[in-house]
mmCIF file of C-alpha atoms and ligand atoms in Angstrom:
data_model
loop_
_atom_site.group_PDB
_atom_site.id
_atom_site.type_symbol
_atom_site.label_atom_id
_atom_site.label_comp_id
_atom_site.label_asym_id
_atom_site.label_seq_id
_atom_site.Cartn_x
_atom_site.Cartn_y
_atom_site.Cartn_z
ATOM 1 C CA UNK A 717 -0.003 -0.002 -0.063
ATOM 2 C CA UNK A 718 1.354 3.428 -0.913
ATOM 3 C CA UNK A 719 2.326 6.197 1.403
ATOM 4 C CA UNK A 720 1.800 9.912 0.862
ATOM 5 C CA UNK A 721 4.550 12.066 2.042
ATOM 6 C CA UNK A 722 3.743 15.379 3.671
ATOM 7 C CA UNK A 723 6.052 18.299 4.785
ATOM 8 C CA UNK A 724 5.357 18.776 8.555
ATOM 9 C CA UNK A 725 4.254 22.487 8.266
ATOM 10 C CA UNK A 726 1.447 22.210 5.754
ATOM 11 C CA UNK A 727 0.362 18.994 7.415
ATOM 12 C CA UNK A 728 0.100 20.840 10.790
ATOM 13 C CA UNK A 729 -2.093 23.470 9.153
ATOM 14 C CA UNK A 730 -4.480 20.833 7.683
ATOM 15 C CA UNK A 731 -4.886 18.926 11.075
ATOM 16 C CA UNK A 732 -5.174 22.182 12.796
ATOM 17 C CA UNK A 733 -8.159 23.120 10.470
ATOM 18 C CA UNK A 734 -9.939 19.764 11.348
ATOM 19 C CA UNK A 735 -9.537 20.414 15.064
ATOM 20 C CA UNK A 736 -10.873 23.941 14.630
ATOM 21 C CA UNK A 737 -13.713 22.831 12.662
ATOM 22 C CA UNK A 738 -14.440 20.261 15.434
ATOM 23 C CA UNK A 739 -15.160 23.379 17.836
ATOM 24 C CA UNK A 740 -11.756 24.077 19.267
ATOM 25 C CA UNK A 741 -10.416 27.794 19.492
ATOM 26 C CA UNK A 742 -7.465 28.610 17.281
ATOM 27 C CA UNK A 743 -4.915 28.217 20.099
ATOM 28 C CA UNK A 744 -6.227 24.747 20.907
ATOM 29 C CA UNK A 745 -6.368 23.540 17.234
ATOM 30 C CA UNK A 746 -2.760 24.722 16.724
ATOM 31 C CA UNK A 747 -1.632 23.009 20.039
ATOM 32 C CA UNK A 748 -3.313 19.580 19.136
ATOM 33 C CA UNK A 749 -2.079 19.657 15.603
ATOM 34 C CA UNK A 750 1.584 20.698 16.638
ATOM 35 C CA UNK A 751 1.500 18.001 19.223
ATOM 36 C CA UNK A 752 0.209 15.069 16.930
ATOM 37 C CA UNK A 753 2.671 16.134 14.059
ATOM 38 C CA UNK A 754 5.665 16.106 16.282
ATOM 39 C CA UNK A 755 4.759 12.565 17.387
ATOM 40 C CA UNK A 756 4.976 11.690 13.705
ATOM 41 C CA UNK A 757 8.245 13.579 13.177
ATOM 42 C CA UNK A 758 9.812 11.749 15.979
ATOM 43 C CA UNK A 759 8.677 8.286 14.574
ATOM 44 C CA UNK A 760 5.698 7.527 16.876
ATOM 45 C CA UNK A 761 2.999 7.512 14.068
ATOM 46 C CA UNK A 762 0.955 5.567 16.648
ATOM 47 C CA UNK A 763 0.487 8.964 18.529
ATOM 48 C CA UNK A 764 0.363 11.201 15.607
ATOM 49 C CA UNK A 765 -2.259 12.420 13.176
ATOM 50 C CA UNK A 766 -3.815 8.950 12.904
ATOM 51 C CA UNK A 767 -5.414 9.834 16.270
ATOM 52 C CA UNK A 768 -7.561 12.509 14.691
ATOM 53 C CA UNK A 769 -10.411 10.411 13.638
ATOM 54 C CA UNK A 770 -10.833 9.057 17.189
ATOM 55 C CA UNK A 771 -10.616 12.579 18.607
ATOM 56 C CA UNK A 772 -13.360 13.874 16.197
ATOM 57 C CA UNK A 773 -15.580 10.872 17.066
ATOM 58 C CA UNK A 774 -15.073 11.451 20.677
ATOM 59 C CA UNK A 775 -15.913 15.205 20.267
ATOM 60 C CA UNK A 776 -19.040 14.262 18.494
ATOM 61 C CA UNK A 777 -19.951 11.801 21.082
ATOM 62 C CA UNK A 778 -19.367 14.244 23.943
ATOM 63 C CA UNK A 779 -16.555 12.124 25.415
ATOM 64 C CA UNK A 780 -14.059 14.930 24.496
ATOM 65 C CA UNK A 781 -14.791 18.514 25.482
ATOM 66 C CA UNK A 782 -13.163 21.297 23.327
ATOM 67 C CA UNK A 783 -11.700 24.508 24.944
ATOM 68 C CA UNK A 784 -11.048 23.243 28.506
ATOM 69 C CA UNK A 785 -8.385 24.058 31.026
ATOM 70 C CA UNK A 786 -7.200 22.117 34.085
ATOM 71 C CA UNK A 787 -8.939 22.833 37.350
ATOM 72 C CA UNK A 788 -7.004 22.645 40.744
ATOM 73 C CA UNK A 789 -8.748 20.490 43.339
ATOM 74 C CA UNK A 790 -5.709 20.792 45.598
ATOM 75 C CA UNK A 791 -2.672 23.158 45.255
ATOM 76 C CA UNK A 792 -0.287 23.194 48.317
ATOM 77 C CA UNK A 793 2.666 23.956 46.103
ATOM 78 C CA UNK A 794 4.664 20.665 46.193
ATOM 79 C CA UNK A 795 1.276 18.731 45.913
ATOM 80 C CA UNK A 796 -1.085 19.581 42.885
ATOM 81 C CA UNK A 797 -4.217 17.772 42.070
ATOM 82 C CA UNK A 798 -5.962 18.720 38.864
ATOM 83 C CA UNK A 799 -9.129 17.874 37.117
ATOM 84 C CA UNK A 800 -8.612 17.654 33.286
ATOM 85 C CA UNK A 801 -12.272 18.338 32.679
ATOM 86 C CA UNK A 802 -12.376 15.828 29.628
ATOM 87 C CA UNK A 803 -10.373 18.371 27.619
ATOM 88 C CA UNK A 804 -7.800 17.741 24.834
ATOM 89 C CA UNK A 805 -4.811 16.327 26.571
ATOM 90 C CA UNK A 806 -2.574 18.463 24.375
ATOM 91 C CA UNK A 807 -3.773 21.432 26.119
ATOM 92 C CA UNK A 808 -4.540 19.837 29.425
ATOM 93 C CA UNK A 809 -1.198 18.085 29.659
ATOM 94 C CA UNK A 810 0.658 21.284 28.619
ATOM 95 C CA UNK A 811 -1.031 23.535 31.146
ATOM 96 C CA UNK A 812 -0.833 21.019 33.916
ATOM 97 C CA UNK A 813 2.991 20.465 33.249
ATOM 98 C CA UNK A 814 3.532 24.308 33.057
ATOM 99 C CA UNK A 815 1.855 24.446 36.681
ATOM 100 C CA UNK A 816 4.025 21.525 37.964
ATOM 101 C CA UNK A 817 7.307 23.004 36.591
ATOM 102 C CA UNK A 818 6.385 26.411 38.330
ATOM 103 C CA UNK A 819 5.785 24.469 41.698
ATOM 104 C CA UNK A 820 8.988 22.283 41.355
ATOM 105 C CA UNK A 821 11.073 25.395 40.806
ATOM 106 C CA UNK A 822 9.734 27.013 43.850
ATOM 107 C CA UNK A 823 9.580 23.991 46.136
ATOM 108 C CA UNK A 824 12.313 21.740 44.743
ATOM 109 C CA UNK A 825 9.710 19.154 43.675
ATOM 110 C CA UNK A 826 6.110 18.666 42.636
ATOM 111 C CA UNK A 827 3.815 15.636 42.827
ATOM 112 C CA UNK A 828 1.156 16.336 40.154
ATOM 113 C CA UNK A 829 -1.987 14.231 39.977
ATOM 114 C CA UNK A 830 -4.007 14.806 36.898
ATOM 115 C CA UNK A 831 -7.347 12.944 36.302
ATOM 116 C CA UNK A 832 -10.033 12.960 33.704
ATOM 117 C CA UNK A 833 -7.984 14.288 30.784
ATOM 118 C CA UNK A 834 -8.630 13.120 27.284
ATOM 119 C CA UNK A 835 -5.642 11.385 25.519
ATOM 120 C CA UNK A 836 -2.329 12.974 26.577
ATOM 121 C CA UNK A 837 -0.543 11.669 23.379
ATOM 122 C CA UNK A 838 3.305 10.938 23.767
ATOM 123 C CA UNK A 839 3.954 11.082 27.445
ATOM 124 C CA UNK A 840 7.529 12.021 26.617
ATOM 125 C CA UNK A 841 6.133 15.334 25.472
ATOM 126 C CA UNK A 842 5.439 16.361 29.020
ATOM 127 C CA UNK A 843 8.723 14.983 30.304
ATOM 128 C CA UNK A 844 10.485 16.964 27.813
ATOM 129 C CA UNK A 845 8.983 20.214 28.765
ATOM 130 C CA UNK A 846 10.065 19.665 32.339
ATOM 131 C CA UNK A 847 13.540 18.467 31.341
ATOM 132 C CA UNK A 848 13.956 21.667 29.156
ATOM 133 C CA UNK A 849 13.689 23.541 32.498
ATOM 134 C CA UNK A 850 16.514 21.387 34.145
ATOM 135 C CA UNK A 851 13.890 19.150 35.975
ATOM 136 C CA UNK A 852 13.851 15.303 36.340
ATOM 137 C CA UNK A 853 10.352 14.236 35.425
ATOM 138 C CA UNK A 854 8.836 10.777 36.130
ATOM 139 C CA UNK A 855 5.291 9.782 34.795
ATOM 140 C CA UNK A 856 2.887 6.910 35.443
ATOM 141 C CA UNK A 857 -0.189 6.961 33.294
ATOM 142 C CA UNK A 858 -3.400 4.787 32.813
ATOM 143 C CA UNK A 859 -5.697 4.517 29.919
ATOM 144 C CA UNK A 860 -9.516 4.513 29.991
ATOM 145 C CA UNK A 861 -10.447 3.445 26.572
ATOM 146 C CA UNK A 862 -10.691 -0.278 26.003
ATOM 147 C CA UNK A 863 -9.203 -3.154 27.944
ATOM 148 C CA UNK A 864 -6.524 -4.399 25.533
ATOM 149 C CA UNK A 865 -3.826 -6.021 27.590
ATOM 150 C CA UNK A 866 -3.840 -9.299 29.470
ATOM 151 C CA UNK A 867 -2.323 -9.575 32.985
ATOM 152 C CA UNK A 868 0.603 -11.882 33.358
ATOM 153 C CA UNK A 869 -0.535 -15.411 33.581
ATOM 154 C CA UNK A 870 -4.145 -14.400 32.174
ATOM 155 C CA UNK A 871 -5.687 -14.776 28.876
ATOM 156 C CA UNK A 872 -8.403 -11.826 28.992
ATOM 157 C CA UNK A 873 -7.679 -8.239 28.333
ATOM 158 C CA UNK A 874 -8.088 -6.279 31.569
ATOM 159 C CA UNK A 875 -6.440 -2.993 31.182
ATOM 160 C CA UNK A 876 -4.915 -0.513 28.657
ATOM 161 C CA UNK A 877 -1.431 0.063 27.233
ATOM 162 C CA UNK A 878 -0.469 2.218 30.449
ATOM 163 C CA UNK A 879 2.582 4.088 29.422
ATOM 164 C CA UNK A 880 5.367 5.471 31.812
ATOM 165 C CA UNK A 881 8.214 7.737 31.144
ATOM 166 C CA UNK A 882 11.293 9.095 32.833
ATOM 167 C CA UNK A 883 13.073 12.248 31.572
ATOM 168 C CA UNK A 884 16.438 13.311 32.915
ATOM 169 C CA UNK A 885 18.388 16.345 31.913
ATOM 170 C CA UNK A 886 22.029 15.490 31.081
ATOM 171 C CA UNK A 887 25.081 17.582 31.445
ATOM 172 C CA UNK A 888 26.256 18.899 28.058
ATOM 173 C CA UNK A 889 24.048 16.834 25.959
ATOM 174 C CA UNK A 890 20.430 16.153 24.994
ATOM 175 C CA UNK A 891 18.295 14.576 27.711
ATOM 176 C CA UNK A 892 17.494 11.030 28.599
ATOM 177 C CA UNK A 893 13.775 10.420 27.712
ATOM 178 C CA UNK A 894 12.624 6.911 28.261
ATOM 179 C CA UNK A 895 8.895 6.834 27.082
ATOM 180 C CA UNK A 896 6.948 3.765 26.327
ATOM 181 C CA UNK A 897 3.741 1.728 26.785
ATOM 182 C CA UNK A 898 3.913 -1.162 29.149
ATOM 183 C CA UNK A 899 2.231 -3.280 26.458
ATOM 184 C CA UNK A 900 4.800 -5.021 24.284
ATOM 185 C CA UNK A 901 3.906 -2.760 21.492
ATOM 186 C CA UNK A 902 1.791 0.424 21.698
ATOM 187 C CA UNK A 903 -1.873 -0.169 20.595
ATOM 188 C CA UNK A 904 -1.544 2.508 17.829
ATOM 189 C CA UNK A 905 1.441 0.753 16.264
ATOM 190 C CA UNK A 906 -0.744 -2.412 15.856
ATOM 191 C CA UNK A 907 -3.388 0.043 14.109
ATOM 192 C CA UNK A 908 -0.648 1.185 11.805
ATOM 193 C CA UNK A 909 0.549 -2.411 11.221
ATOM 194 C CA UNK A 910 -3.030 -3.458 10.437
ATOM 195 C CA UNK A 911 -3.695 -0.499 8.137
ATOM 196 C CA UNK A 912 -0.343 -1.472 6.389
ATOM 197 C CA UNK A 913 -1.297 -5.169 6.286
ATOM 198 C CA UNK A 914 1.938 -5.934 8.076
ATOM 199 C CA UNK A 915 2.416 -8.829 10.718
ATOM 200 C CA UNK A 916 3.687 -8.182 14.253
ATOM 201 C CA UNK A 917 6.806 -9.927 15.732
ATOM 202 C CA UNK A 918 6.124 -12.749 18.116
ATOM 203 C CA UNK A 919 5.496 -12.128 21.776
ATOM 204 C CA UNK A 920 3.302 -9.246 21.450
ATOM 205 C CA UNK A 921 -0.322 -10.695 20.875
ATOM 206 C CA UNK A 922 -2.528 -13.415 21.699
ATOM 207 C CA UNK A 923 -5.853 -14.357 19.971
ATOM 208 C CA UNK A 924 -9.323 -14.607 21.647
ATOM 209 C CA UNK A 925 -8.357 -18.242 22.834
ATOM 210 C CA UNK A 926 -5.057 -16.941 24.471
ATOM 211 C CA UNK A 927 -2.705 -18.530 21.568
ATOM 212 C CA UNK A 928 0.120 -16.604 20.394
ATOM 213 C CA UNK A 929 -0.606 -14.671 16.934
ATOM 214 C CA UNK A 930 1.339 -12.218 14.731
ATOM 215 C CA UNK A 931 -2.017 -10.735 13.231
ATOM 216 C CA UNK A 932 -2.623 -7.154 14.363
ATOM 217 C CA UNK A 933 -6.285 -7.479 13.610
ATOM 218 C CA UNK A 934 -6.798 -9.054 16.998
ATOM 219 C CA UNK A 935 -5.851 -5.751 18.503
ATOM 220 C CA UNK A 936 -7.754 -3.781 16.123
ATOM 221 C CA UNK A 937 -11.086 -5.171 15.089
ATOM 222 C CA UNK A 938 -13.360 -7.839 16.843
ATOM 223 C CA UNK A 939 -13.132 -10.461 17.841
ATOM 224 C CA UNK A 940 -10.417 -9.074 20.137
ATOM 225 C CA UNK A 941 -7.629 -11.004 21.484
ATOM 226 C CA UNK A 942 -5.193 -9.320 23.790
ATOM 227 C CA UNK A 943 -1.790 -7.630 23.970
ATOM 228 C CA UNK A 944 0.757 -8.821 26.236
ATOM 229 C CA UNK A 945 2.905 -6.579 28.565
ATOM 230 C CA UNK A 946 6.507 -6.219 27.823
ATOM 231 C CA UNK A 947 9.073 -8.066 29.716
ATOM 232 C CA UNK A 948 6.676 -10.788 30.978
ATOM 233 C CA UNK A 949 5.927 -10.268 34.866
ATOM 234 C CA UNK A 950 8.178 -7.321 35.085
ATOM 235 C CA UNK A 951 6.317 -5.075 32.418
ATOM 236 C CA UNK A 952 3.038 -6.437 33.831
ATOM 237 C CA UNK A 953 4.100 -5.162 37.301
ATOM 238 C CA UNK A 954 4.932 -1.664 35.823
ATOM 239 C CA UNK A 955 1.365 -1.738 34.013
ATOM 240 C CA UNK A 956 -0.243 -2.437 37.314
ATOM 241 C CA UNK A 957 1.737 0.459 38.920
ATOM 242 C CA UNK A 958 0.572 2.893 36.184
ATOM 243 C CA UNK A 959 -3.071 1.866 36.753
ATOM 244 C CA UNK A 960 -2.751 2.212 40.571
ATOM 245 C CA UNK A 961 -0.871 5.568 40.317
ATOM 246 C CA UNK A 962 -2.141 6.993 37.070
ATOM 247 C CA UNK A 963 -5.644 5.798 37.579
ATOM 248 C CA UNK A 964 -6.362 5.352 41.379
ATOM 249 C CA UNK A 965 -3.949 7.960 42.948
ATOM 250 C CA UNK A 966 -4.642 10.551 40.416
ATOM 251 C CA UNK A 967 -8.324 10.361 41.258
ATOM 252 C CA UNK A 968 -9.127 9.858 37.646
ATOM 253 C CA UNK A 969 -10.300 6.365 37.950
ATOM 254 C CA UNK A 970 -9.162 2.688 36.935
ATOM 255 C CA UNK A 971 -10.449 0.458 34.296
ATOM 256 C CA UNK A 972 -13.096 -1.937 35.748
ATOM 257 C CA UNK A 973 -15.659 -2.233 32.921
ATOM 258 C CA UNK A 974 -16.950 -4.520 30.324
ATOM 259 C CA UNK A 975 -16.132 -3.565 26.713
ATOM 260 C CA UNK A 976 -16.943 0.076 25.781
ATOM 261 C CA UNK A 977 -17.934 1.144 22.209
ATOM 262 C CA UNK A 978 -17.070 4.727 22.996
ATOM 263 C CA UNK A 979 -14.238 6.460 21.159
ATOM 264 C CA UNK A 980 -13.013 8.751 23.775
ATOM 265 C CA UNK A 981 -9.500 7.800 25.446
ATOM 266 C CA UNK A 982 -8.936 9.215 29.040
ATOM 267 C CA UNK A 983 -5.681 9.414 30.617
ATOM 268 C CA UNK A 984 -4.798 9.677 34.304
ATOM 269 C CA UNK A 985 -1.324 10.617 35.220
ATOM 270 C CA UNK A 986 0.724 11.008 38.297
ATOM 271 C CA UNK A 987 4.017 12.980 37.595
ATOM 272 C CA UNK A 988 6.859 13.474 40.043
ATOM 273 C CA UNK A 989 9.021 16.578 39.108
ATOM 274 C CA UNK A 990 12.353 17.159 40.908
ATOM 275 C CA UNK A 991 14.741 20.050 40.710
ATOM 276 C CA UNK A 992 18.243 18.254 40.995
ATOM 277 C CA UNK A 993 19.701 21.654 41.822
ATOM 278 C CA UNK A 994 17.740 21.675 44.915
ATOM 279 C CA UNK A 995 18.410 18.200 46.217
ATOM 280 C CA UNK A 996 21.982 19.096 47.345
ATOM 281 C CA UNK A 997 23.523 16.567 45.050
ATOM 282 C CA UNK A 998 23.751 18.665 41.949
ATOM 283 C CA UNK A 999 27.602 18.403 41.569
ATOM 284 C CA UNK A 1000 27.595 14.767 42.108
ATOM 285 C CA UNK A 1001 24.813 14.355 39.694
ATOM 286 C CA UNK A 1002 26.542 16.096 36.933
ATOM 287 C CA UNK A 1003 29.784 14.477 37.575
ATOM 288 C CA UNK A 1004 28.487 10.844 38.078
ATOM 289 C CA UNK A 1005 26.064 11.120 34.986
ATOM 290 C CA UNK A 1006 28.856 12.246 32.760
ATOM 291 C CA UNK A 1007 31.424 9.568 34.009
ATOM 292 C CA UNK A 1008 28.828 6.846 33.703
ATOM 293 C CA UNK A 1009 27.693 7.836 30.198
ATOM 294 C CA UNK A 1010 31.432 7.929 29.077
ATOM 295 C CA UNK A 1011 31.913 4.440 30.455
ATOM 296 C CA UNK A 1012 28.820 3.240 28.932
ATOM 297 C CA UNK A 1013 29.677 4.352 25.459
ATOM 298 C CA UNK A 1014 33.165 2.866 25.594
ATOM 299 C CA UNK A 1015 31.472 -0.495 25.439
ATOM 300 C CA UNK A 1016 31.509 -2.212 22.051
ATOM 301 C CA UNK A 1017 28.388 -2.242 19.843
ATOM 302 C CA UNK A 1018 26.755 -5.711 19.461
ATOM 303 C CA UNK A 1019 26.947 -7.362 15.986
ATOM 304 C CA UNK A 1020 24.336 -5.572 13.551
ATOM 305 C CA UNK A 1021 24.294 -2.384 15.763
ATOM 306 C CA UNK A 1022 26.275 0.692 14.711
ATOM 307 C CA UNK A 1023 26.529 2.068 18.212
ATOM 308 C CA UNK A 1024 24.902 2.248 21.669
ATOM 309 C CA UNK A 1025 22.060 4.853 22.080
ATOM 310 C CA UNK A 1026 20.324 6.429 24.991
ATOM 311 C CA UNK A 1027 16.619 6.745 25.062
ATOM 312 C CA UNK A 1028 15.471 9.969 23.429
ATOM 313 C CA UNK A 1029 18.156 9.416 20.724
ATOM 314 C CA UNK A 1030 16.115 7.322 18.087
ATOM 315 C CA UNK A 1031 13.460 9.953 18.224
ATOM 316 C CA UNK A 1032 15.849 12.901 17.625
ATOM 317 C CA UNK A 1033 17.498 11.140 14.657
ATOM 318 C CA UNK A 1034 13.998 10.348 13.124
ATOM 319 C CA UNK A 1035 13.086 13.973 13.710
ATOM 320 C CA UNK A 1036 16.121 15.159 11.605
ATOM 321 C CA UNK A 1037 15.391 12.593 8.838
ATOM 322 C CA UNK A 1038 11.533 13.462 8.781
ATOM 323 C CA UNK A 1039 12.078 17.248 8.817
ATOM 324 C CA UNK A 1040 14.230 16.780 5.811
ATOM 325 C CA UNK A 1041 12.419 14.056 3.849
ATOM 326 C CA UNK A 1042 8.675 14.579 4.895
ATOM 327 C CA UNK A 1043 6.398 12.446 6.893
ATOM 328 C CA UNK A 1044 4.933 9.143 5.304
ATOM 329 C CA UNK A 1045 1.272 8.561 5.873
ATOM 330 C CA UNK A 1046 -0.223 5.335 4.758
ATOM 331 C CA UNK A 1047 -3.341 5.473 2.618
ATOM 332 C CA UNK A 1048 -5.743 3.889 5.178
ATOM 333 C CA UNK A 1049 -4.761 6.572 7.715
ATOM 334 C CA UNK A 1050 -5.158 9.360 5.289
ATOM 335 C CA UNK A 1051 -8.752 8.205 4.233
ATOM 336 C CA UNK A 1052 -9.746 7.979 7.898
ATOM 337 C CA UNK A 1053 -8.575 11.414 8.430
ATOM 338 C CA UNK A 1054 -10.553 12.506 5.353
ATOM 339 C CA UNK A 1055 -13.685 11.015 6.767
ATOM 340 C CA UNK A 1056 -13.002 12.926 10.042
ATOM 341 C CA UNK A 1057 -12.850 16.072 8.114
ATOM 342 C CA UNK A 1058 -16.235 15.246 6.469
ATOM 343 C CA UNK A 1059 -17.807 14.731 9.856
ATOM 344 C CA UNK A 1060 -16.953 18.335 10.797
ATOM 345 C CA UNK A 1061 -17.692 19.701 7.440
ATOM 346 C CA UNK A 1062 -14.185 20.548 6.217
ATOM 347 C CA UNK A 1063 -14.055 19.834 2.565
ATOM 348 C CA UNK A 1064 -11.596 17.264 1.182
ATOM 349 C CA UNK A 1065 -10.219 19.755 -1.257
ATOM 350 C CA UNK A 1066 -9.541 22.288 1.474
ATOM 351 C CA UNK A 1067 -7.799 19.611 3.558
ATOM 352 C CA UNK A 1068 -5.746 18.334 0.615
ATOM 353 C CA UNK A 1069 -4.739 21.944 -0.460
ATOM 354 C CA UNK A 1070 -3.618 22.781 3.216
ATOM 355 C CA UNK A 1071 -1.824 19.436 3.626
ATOM 356 C CA UNK A 1072 0.168 19.828 0.401
ATOM 357 C CA UNK A 1073 1.062 23.515 1.233
HETATM 358 N N1 NAD B 1190 -1.491 8.585 26.123
HETATM 359 C C1 NAD B 1190 -1.638 7.107 26.046
HETATM 360 O O1 NAD B 1190 -2.666 6.690 26.423
HETATM 361 C C2 NAD B 1190 -0.394 6.325 25.539
HETATM 362 C C3 NAD B 1190 -0.525 4.783 25.750
HETATM 363 C C4 NAD B 1190 0.511 4.115 25.327
HETATM 364 C C5 NAD B 1190 1.636 4.725 24.647
HETATM 365 N N2 NAD B 1190 1.749 6.127 24.529
HETATM 366 C C6 NAD B 1190 2.901 6.653 23.952
HETATM 367 O O2 NAD B 1190 3.265 5.905 22.818
HETATM 368 C C7 NAD B 1190 4.667 6.174 22.444
HETATM 369 C C8 NAD B 1190 5.208 4.934 21.919
HETATM 370 O O3 NAD B 1190 5.278 3.922 22.824
HETATM 371 P P1 NAD B 1190 6.076 2.617 22.488
HETATM 372 O O4 NAD B 1190 5.887 1.678 23.662
HETATM 373 O O5 NAD B 1190 5.632 2.187 21.170
HETATM 374 O O6 NAD B 1190 7.429 3.042 22.418
HETATM 375 P P2 NAD B 1190 8.887 2.426 21.857
HETATM 376 O O7 NAD B 1190 8.644 0.760 21.972
HETATM 377 O O8 NAD B 1190 9.066 2.798 20.522
HETATM 378 O O9 NAD B 1190 9.970 2.723 22.960
HETATM 379 C C9 NAD B 1190 10.249 4.138 22.913
HETATM 380 C C10 NAD B 1190 11.361 4.335 24.001
HETATM 381 O O10 NAD B 1190 12.467 3.436 23.832
HETATM 382 C C11 NAD B 1190 13.657 4.264 23.448
HETATM 383 N N3 NAD B 1190 14.453 3.583 22.500
HETATM 384 C C12 NAD B 1190 14.063 3.046 21.263
HETATM 385 N N4 NAD B 1190 15.138 2.415 20.556
HETATM 386 C C13 NAD B 1190 16.032 2.514 21.341
HETATM 387 C C14 NAD B 1190 17.554 2.282 21.290
HETATM 388 N N5 NAD B 1190 17.984 1.579 20.094
HETATM 389 N N6 NAD B 1190 18.471 2.427 22.225
HETATM 390 C C15 NAD B 1190 17.875 3.168 23.401
HETATM 391 N N7 NAD B 1190 16.629 3.555 23.549
HETATM 392 C C16 NAD B 1190 15.629 3.224 22.603
HETATM 393 C C17 NAD B 1190 13.048 5.446 22.860
HETATM 394 O O11 NAD B 1190 14.057 6.466 22.823
HETATM 395 C C18 NAD B 1190 11.850 5.834 23.819
HETATM 396 O O12 NAD B 1190 12.252 6.333 24.983
HETATM 397 C C19 NAD B 1190 5.070 6.756 23.734
HETATM 398 O O13 NAD B 1190 5.508 8.051 23.454
HETATM 399 C C20 NAD B 1190 4.048 6.664 24.786
HETATM 400 O O14 NAD B 1190 4.075 7.571 25.816
HETATM 401 C C21 NAD B 1190 0.678 6.839 25.046
#
């Protein structure tokens, strides 16, 4: 199946136009579009513009409310609890993270609990905001959407792809940003694989009878099987930690429902921001981090690998490539986006004109 290739700037304008036509104000439409296109630029197509059809369906169903801002239910400085008001995660996540950054700078750290936000997209986006201000940023997130992941030792899907993320500013170089779903593969990547009619590697999926399968359809269309957590019992444990912290401790809610047909994707998040300069270990942190990274990089690459990388590097490499060469979008995804535009009465001609620049 062929891909269309878009330059990121016109593609952003096209996505912005759909979100705007869906009832968002101009600022929100811009933030949502920029966030999604950035995910594509970084190579995470699962969290890029392919989310737009779901967002528009969620708006039309009333599960996603345009033009919301986080409301503080508790704000003691180092402890911050926020209600995301079902708003676009691209706005709620940004404003919540800005509030947490201000408090961490003032108090040395901030524990931020955010419930009831619509899809927060790439969680690394929020860690990157904090890291850019010199803060360590740790995130546990749950997903209220569909149960798609089976517990270790289980056969039935019981929770979502619950991502976690750790961002650490590094002396003299770009930050460490570890950011992944606790499922062996992100749900959206299976959607992309299904759209491209690709198989998935072993160990990611089981069919409805609990048998291993390489067919992404079992994660995308009924009858559903289940995804597996990464790293067997270890990844499974992290997924549960994300549900208990991101879902329960955030106040947003955990997954305990039979299957839902609704299109909204809610995220709960607990984020812990730490100012390393305020912990009294700043000099050691800088020295030891540098020495460790030098030591790490003196190791030999494995056969088939050009070099050892740190988390965050593959995304930066992909960003440089896609800014140069454009963003490939598969035909199925683009058709789904066109149908989303139809639903909010943005003409396909206008969408195409904007996307091609
Ligand atoms: N909002 C939600 O509900 C939700 C749910 C699930 C996932 N997500 C997001 O989906 C995105 C993709 O998740 P994923 O699980 O597919 O990610 P992934 O499996 O691609 O892993 C990405 C992480 O691994 C690192 N990495 C990749 N290759 C590396 C290498 N060679 N050396 C060192 N580090 C390397 C990356 O820098 C990154 O930190 C994430 O941004 C995540 O936050 C969001």
